[in-house]
PDB file of C-alpha atoms in Angstrom:
ATOM      1  CA  MET A   1      37.002 -20.516 -20.469  1.00  0.00           C
ATOM      2  CA  GLU A   2      39.849 -20.355 -18.334  1.00  0.00           C
ATOM      3  CA  VAL A   3      40.735 -17.380 -16.248  1.00  0.00           C
ATOM      4  CA  GLY A   4      43.996 -16.014 -15.758  1.00  0.00           C
ATOM      5  CA  ASN A   5      47.049 -14.560 -17.788  1.00  0.00           C
ATOM      6  CA  GLU A   6      48.577 -16.995 -20.292  1.00  0.00           C
ATOM      7  CA  SER A   7      52.314 -17.325 -20.635  1.00  0.00           C
ATOM      8  CA  ALA A   8      53.956 -19.502 -22.895  1.00  0.00           C
ATOM      9  CA  GLY A   9      50.980 -21.895 -22.865  1.00  0.00           C
ATOM     10  CA  GLN A  10      50.485 -21.914 -19.252  1.00  0.00           C
ATOM     11  CA  VAL A  11      47.453 -20.508 -17.419  1.00  0.00           C
ATOM     12  CA  ILE A  12      48.605 -18.270 -14.311  1.00  0.00           C
ATOM     13  CA  GLU A  13      45.751 -18.092 -11.889  1.00  0.00           C
ATOM     14  CA  PRO A  14      45.123 -14.384 -10.740  1.00  0.00           C
ATOM     15  CA  GLN A  15      46.147 -13.660  -7.195  1.00  0.00           C
ATOM     16  CA  PRO A  16      43.376 -12.379  -5.029  1.00  0.00           C
ATOM     17  CA  VAL A  17      43.618  -8.569  -4.478  1.00  0.00           C
ATOM     18  CA  SER A  18      43.438  -7.190  -1.259  1.00  0.00           C
ATOM     19  CA  PRO A  19      41.372  -4.170  -0.755  1.00  0.00           C
ATOM     20  CA  ALA A  20      43.564  -1.256   0.460  1.00  0.00           C
ATOM     21  CA  LEU A  21      40.652   0.177   2.163  1.00  0.00           C
ATOM     22  CA  LEU A  22      37.551  -0.870   4.382  1.00  0.00           C
ATOM     23  CA  GLU A  23      34.528   1.317   4.563  1.00  0.00           C
ATOM     24  CA  LEU A  24      32.320   1.050   7.374  1.00  0.00           C
ATOM     25  CA  ASN A  25      29.620   3.472   8.317  1.00  0.00           C
ATOM     26  CA  GLY A  26      30.130   5.122  11.536  1.00  0.00           C
ATOM     27  CA  HIS A  27      26.609   3.860  12.888  1.00  0.00           C
ATOM     28  CA  TRP A  28      27.758   0.419  12.437  1.00  0.00           C
ATOM     29  CA  LEU A  29      30.973   1.260  14.434  1.00  0.00           C
ATOM     30  CA  MET A  30      29.125   2.244  17.177  1.00  0.00           C
ATOM     31  CA  VAL A  31      26.885  -0.669  17.073  1.00  0.00           C
ATOM     32  CA  LEU A  32      29.985  -3.112  16.894  1.00  0.00           C
ATOM     33  CA  GLU A  33      31.989  -1.227  19.758  1.00  0.00           C
ATOM     34  CA  ARG A  34      28.824  -1.496  22.252  1.00  0.00           C
ATOM     35  CA  ASP A  35      28.497  -5.327  21.314  1.00  0.00           C
ATOM     36  CA  LEU A  36      32.419  -5.825  21.719  1.00  0.00           C
ATOM     37  CA  ARG A  37      32.435  -4.082  24.873  1.00  0.00           C
ATOM     38  CA  SER A  38      29.308  -5.810  26.251  1.00  0.00           C
ATOM     39  CA  ALA A  39      31.163  -9.058  26.261  1.00  0.00           C
ATOM     40  CA  TRP A  40      34.217  -7.616  28.093  1.00  0.00           C
ATOM     41  CA  PRO A  41      36.071  -9.427  29.719  1.00  0.00           C
ATOM     42  CA  ASN A  42      35.801 -12.122  27.024  1.00  0.00           C
ATOM     43  CA  GLU A  43      36.386 -11.850  23.519  1.00  0.00           C
ATOM     44  CA  GLY A  44      33.207 -10.513  21.657  1.00  0.00           C
ATOM     45  CA  CYS A  45      32.485 -11.247  17.956  1.00  0.00           C
ATOM     46  CA  ALA A  46      30.381 -10.268  15.209  1.00  0.00           C
ATOM     47  CA  LEU A  47      29.919 -10.973  11.291  1.00  0.00           C
ATOM     48  CA  LEU A  48      30.729  -8.188   8.804  1.00  0.00           C
ATOM     49  CA  LEU A  49      28.120  -8.371   5.855  1.00  0.00           C
ATOM     50  CA  GLY A  50      28.152  -6.437   2.477  1.00  0.00           C
ATOM     51  CA  GLU A  51      30.093  -5.857  -0.713  1.00  0.00           C
ATOM     52  CA  PRO A  52      34.019  -6.105  -1.338  1.00  0.00           C
ATOM     53  CA  GLY A  53      35.422  -3.544   0.859  1.00  0.00           C
ATOM     54  CA  ARG A  54      32.325  -1.986   2.189  1.00  0.00           C
ATOM     55  CA  VAL A  55      30.545  -3.140   5.090  1.00  0.00           C
ATOM     56  CA  HIS A  56      26.595  -2.704   4.963  1.00  0.00           C
ATOM     57  CA  TRP A  57      25.683  -4.441   8.111  1.00  0.00           C
ATOM     58  CA  VAL A  58      27.160  -5.785  11.504  1.00  0.00           C
ATOM     59  CA  TRP A  59      25.598  -9.094  12.618  1.00  0.00           C
ATOM     60  CA  PRO A  60      26.400  -9.292  16.358  1.00  0.00           C
ATOM     61  CA  CYS A  61      27.012 -12.973  17.518  1.00  0.00           C
ATOM     62  CA  LEU A  62      27.335 -14.942  20.775  1.00  0.00           C
ATOM     63  CA  ASN A  63      30.783 -16.229  21.518  1.00  0.00           C
ATOM     64  CA  ALA A  64      30.135 -19.874  21.039  1.00  0.00           C
ATOM     65  CA  TRP A  65      33.743 -20.971  21.982  1.00  0.00           C
ATOM     66  CA  GLN A  66      33.854 -24.186  24.015  1.00  0.00           C
ATOM     67  CA  PRO A  67      37.409 -25.858  25.371  1.00  0.00           C
ATOM     68  CA  GLY A  68      38.027 -29.139  24.022  1.00  0.00           C
ATOM     69  CA  ALA A  69      38.718 -31.894  26.590  1.00  0.00           C
ATOM     70  CA  HIS A  70      42.439 -31.707  26.268  1.00  0.00           C
ATOM     71  CA  GLN A  71      43.022 -27.860  26.077  1.00  0.00           C
ATOM     72  CA  ALA A  72      44.904 -25.851  28.443  1.00  0.00           C
ATOM     73  CA  GLN A  73      43.203 -24.443  31.212  1.00  0.00           C
ATOM     74  CA  GLU A  74      44.465 -20.908  30.309  1.00  0.00           C
ATOM     75  CA  LEU A  75      42.264 -21.063  27.136  1.00  0.00           C
ATOM     76  CA  SER A  76      39.015 -19.595  27.585  1.00  0.00           C
ATOM     77  CA  ARG A  77      36.666 -16.907  25.903  1.00  0.00           C
ATOM     78  CA  ARG A  78      38.839 -14.151  27.388  1.00  0.00           C
ATOM     79  CA  ASN A  79      41.623 -15.209  24.542  1.00  0.00           C
ATOM     80  CA  ARG A  80      39.234 -17.109  22.020  1.00  0.00           C
ATOM     81  CA  PHE A  81      35.976 -16.892  19.937  1.00  0.00           C
ATOM     82  CA  SER A  82      34.103 -18.931  17.988  1.00  0.00           C
ATOM     83  CA  ILE A  83      30.793 -18.306  15.788  1.00  0.00           C
ATOM     84  CA  ASP A  84      27.946 -21.032  15.913  1.00  0.00           C
ATOM     85  CA  PRO A  85      28.063 -22.707  12.347  1.00  0.00           C
ATOM     86  CA  ALA A  86      23.973 -22.278  12.250  1.00  0.00           C
ATOM     87  CA  GLU A  87      24.506 -18.486  12.988  1.00  0.00           C
ATOM     88  CA  LEU A  88      27.110 -18.287  10.039  1.00  0.00           C
ATOM     89  CA  VAL A  89      24.421 -20.310   7.498  1.00  0.00           C
ATOM     90  CA  THR A  90      21.858 -17.870   8.933  1.00  0.00           C
ATOM     91  CA  ALA A  91      23.753 -14.945   7.861  1.00  0.00           C
ATOM     92  CA  GLN A  92      24.961 -16.102   4.731  1.00  0.00           C
ATOM     93  CA  ARG A  93      21.406 -16.801   3.697  1.00  0.00           C
ATOM     94  CA  TRP A  94      20.297 -13.485   4.841  1.00  0.00           C
ATOM     95  CA  CYS A  95      23.293 -11.748   2.699  1.00  0.00           C
ATOM     96  CA  ARG A  96      21.991 -13.812  -0.432  1.00  0.00           C
ATOM     97  CA  ASP A  97      18.414 -12.319  -0.168  1.00  0.00           C
ATOM     98  CA  ARG A  98      20.172  -8.803  -0.474  1.00  0.00           C
ATOM     99  CA  HIS A  99      22.921  -9.811  -2.842  1.00  0.00           C
ATOM    100  CA  TRP A 100      25.701  -9.202  -0.270  1.00  0.00           C
ATOM    101  CA  GLN A 101      28.499 -11.627   0.979  1.00  0.00           C
ATOM    102  CA  LEU A 102      29.786 -12.700   4.491  1.00  0.00           C
ATOM    103  CA  LEU A 103      32.865 -10.304   4.444  1.00  0.00           C
ATOM    104  CA  GLY A 104      34.516 -11.753   7.436  1.00  0.00           C
ATOM    105  CA  ALA A 105      34.339 -11.219  11.070  1.00  0.00           C
ATOM    106  CA  ALA A 106      35.192  -8.531  13.856  1.00  0.00           C
ATOM    107  CA  HIS A 107      36.185  -9.477  17.476  1.00  0.00           C
ATOM    108  CA  SER A 108      37.716  -7.897  20.427  1.00  0.00           C
ATOM    109  CA  HIS A 109      41.055  -8.713  22.050  1.00  0.00           C
ATOM    110  CA  PRO A 110      40.444  -7.654  25.469  1.00  0.00           C
ATOM    111  CA  THR A 111      44.225  -7.774  26.667  1.00  0.00           C
ATOM    112  CA  GLY A 112      45.983  -8.053  23.452  1.00  0.00           C
ATOM    113  CA  PRO A 113      47.077  -6.011  20.281  1.00  0.00           C
ATOM    114  CA  VAL A 114      44.836  -5.508  17.431  1.00  0.00           C
ATOM    115  CA  MET A 115      46.998  -7.837  15.321  1.00  0.00           C
ATOM    116  CA  PRO A 116      45.243 -11.089  14.181  1.00  0.00           C
ATOM    117  CA  SER A 117      46.770 -13.838  16.336  1.00  0.00           C
ATOM    118  CA  ALA A 118      47.587 -17.558  14.911  1.00  0.00           C
ATOM    119  CA  GLU A 119      44.049 -18.875  16.216  1.00  0.00           C
ATOM    120  CA  ASP A 120      42.491 -15.687  14.168  1.00  0.00           C
ATOM    121  CA  LEU A 121      44.365 -16.834  11.223  1.00  0.00           C
ATOM    122  CA  ASN A 122      43.244 -20.450  11.518  1.00  0.00           C
ATOM    123  CA  TRP A 123      39.679 -19.394  11.858  1.00  0.00           C
ATOM    124  CA  GLY A 124      39.940 -17.064   8.622  1.00  0.00           C
ATOM    125  CA  TRP A 125      39.640 -17.899   4.744  1.00  0.00           C
ATOM    126  CA  SER A 126      41.440 -16.068   1.822  1.00  0.00           C
ATOM    127  CA  GLY A 127      39.935 -12.716   1.094  1.00  0.00           C
ATOM    128  CA  ALA A 128      38.174 -12.717   4.599  1.00  0.00           C
ATOM    129  CA  LEU A 129      38.132  -9.291   6.458  1.00  0.00           C
ATOM    130  CA  MET A 130      38.937  -8.897  10.135  1.00  0.00           C
ATOM    131  CA  LEU A 131      38.234  -6.136  12.216  1.00  0.00           C
ATOM    132  CA  ILE A 132      39.720  -6.278  15.568  1.00  0.00           C
ATOM    133  CA  ARG A 133      39.053  -4.089  18.631  1.00  0.00           C
ATOM    134  CA  GLY A 134      41.901  -3.589  21.159  1.00  0.00           C
ATOM    135  CA  TYR A 135      41.331  -2.765  24.595  1.00  0.00           C
ATOM    136  CA  ALA A 136      44.998  -2.713  25.694  1.00  0.00           C
ATOM    137  CA  PRO A 137      45.769  -0.054  24.189  1.00  0.00           C
ATOM    138  CA  LEU A 138      42.547   0.870  22.809  1.00  0.00           C
ATOM    139  CA  ALA A 139      42.686   0.661  19.087  1.00  0.00           C
ATOM    140  CA  TRP A 140      40.825  -0.691  15.960  1.00  0.00           C
ATOM    141  CA  GLY A 141      42.622  -2.772  13.311  1.00  0.00           C
ATOM    142  CA  ALA A 142      41.298  -3.668   9.943  1.00  0.00           C
ATOM    143  CA  TRP A 143      42.953  -6.690   8.042  1.00  0.00           C
ATOM    144  CA  SER A 144      42.353  -8.693   4.884  1.00  0.00           C
ATOM    145  CA  LEU A 145      43.561 -12.442   5.209  1.00  0.00           C
ATOM    146  CA  GLN A 146      45.368 -13.637   1.971  1.00  0.00           C
ATOM    147  CA  GLY A 147      46.799 -16.921   1.109  1.00  0.00           C
ATOM    148  CA  GLU A 148      46.204 -20.571   1.588  1.00  0.00           C
ATOM    149  CA  GLN A 149      44.209 -22.142   4.440  1.00  0.00           C
ATOM    150  CA  GLY A 150      46.577 -23.015   6.909  1.00  0.00           C
ATOM    151  CA  ARG A 151      49.205 -20.221   5.736  1.00  0.00           C
ATOM    152  CA  LEU A 152      46.946 -17.084   5.878  1.00  0.00           C
ATOM    153  CA  GLN A 153      48.736 -13.777   5.946  1.00  0.00           C
ATOM    154  CA  ALA A 154      46.983 -10.418   7.322  1.00  0.00           C
ATOM    155  CA  GLN A 155      47.324  -7.200   5.218  1.00  0.00           C
ATOM    156  CA  SER A 156      46.622  -4.086   6.960  1.00  0.00           C
ATOM    157  CA  LEU A 157      43.762  -2.191   5.687  1.00  0.00           C
ATOM    158  CA  ARG A 158      42.821   1.579   6.282  1.00  0.00           C
ATOM    159  CA  LEU A 159      39.534   1.897   8.096  1.00  0.00           C
ATOM    160  CA  GLN A 160      37.390   4.726   6.509  1.00  0.00           C
ATOM    161  CA  LEU A 161      34.238   5.781   8.303  1.00  0.00           C
ATOM    162  CA  THR A 162      31.362   6.887   6.213  1.00  0.00           C
ATOM    163  CA  GLY A 163      28.044   8.738   7.295  1.00  0.00           C
ATOM    164  CA  ASP A 164      28.107  10.880  10.617  1.00  0.00           C
ATOM    165  CA  GLY A 165      28.386   8.379  13.145  1.00  0.00           C
ATOM    166  CA  HIS A 166      25.098   9.020  14.683  1.00  0.00           C
ATOM    167  CA  LEU A 167      22.611   5.773  15.537  1.00  0.00           C
ATOM    168  CA  GLY A 168      20.029   5.897  13.066  1.00  0.00           C
ATOM    169  CA  LYS A 169      21.575   7.951  10.495  1.00  0.00           C
TER     170      LYS A 169
END
């Protein structure tokens, strides 16, 4: 059975729908804040695990970015991040055991805005969530990436905190 809307005998594939809101327990926001801040002045990173539109777990990661042989000197972990592929596979397996998904990633922009950069868009995939912590100015940005690989667009999400924000609650 084909999925989509039929119009004059053609199947039109449904477009992915961006959630308007991202739910995150205050506990996980505090864990994420501490993890990302501990990487400063470099970019910190973590994976977001859960169900569409709702983060159930934050998986802190080490920034594994390494410069290529021909990359400019100004590129560094201060303005780039990468997550080890083995870490991604481990997190995906862990999610599968809980019937969750790898929703996307969180990372910090130590000197930039909370908007996804061109590099961030290259890293992501359609439907991925991206949570960015900026330090200049101090702010959070939540985004849903939509489109085709190589031409992703970031759509702003409203971040809704759940729980009381205390560790262990």
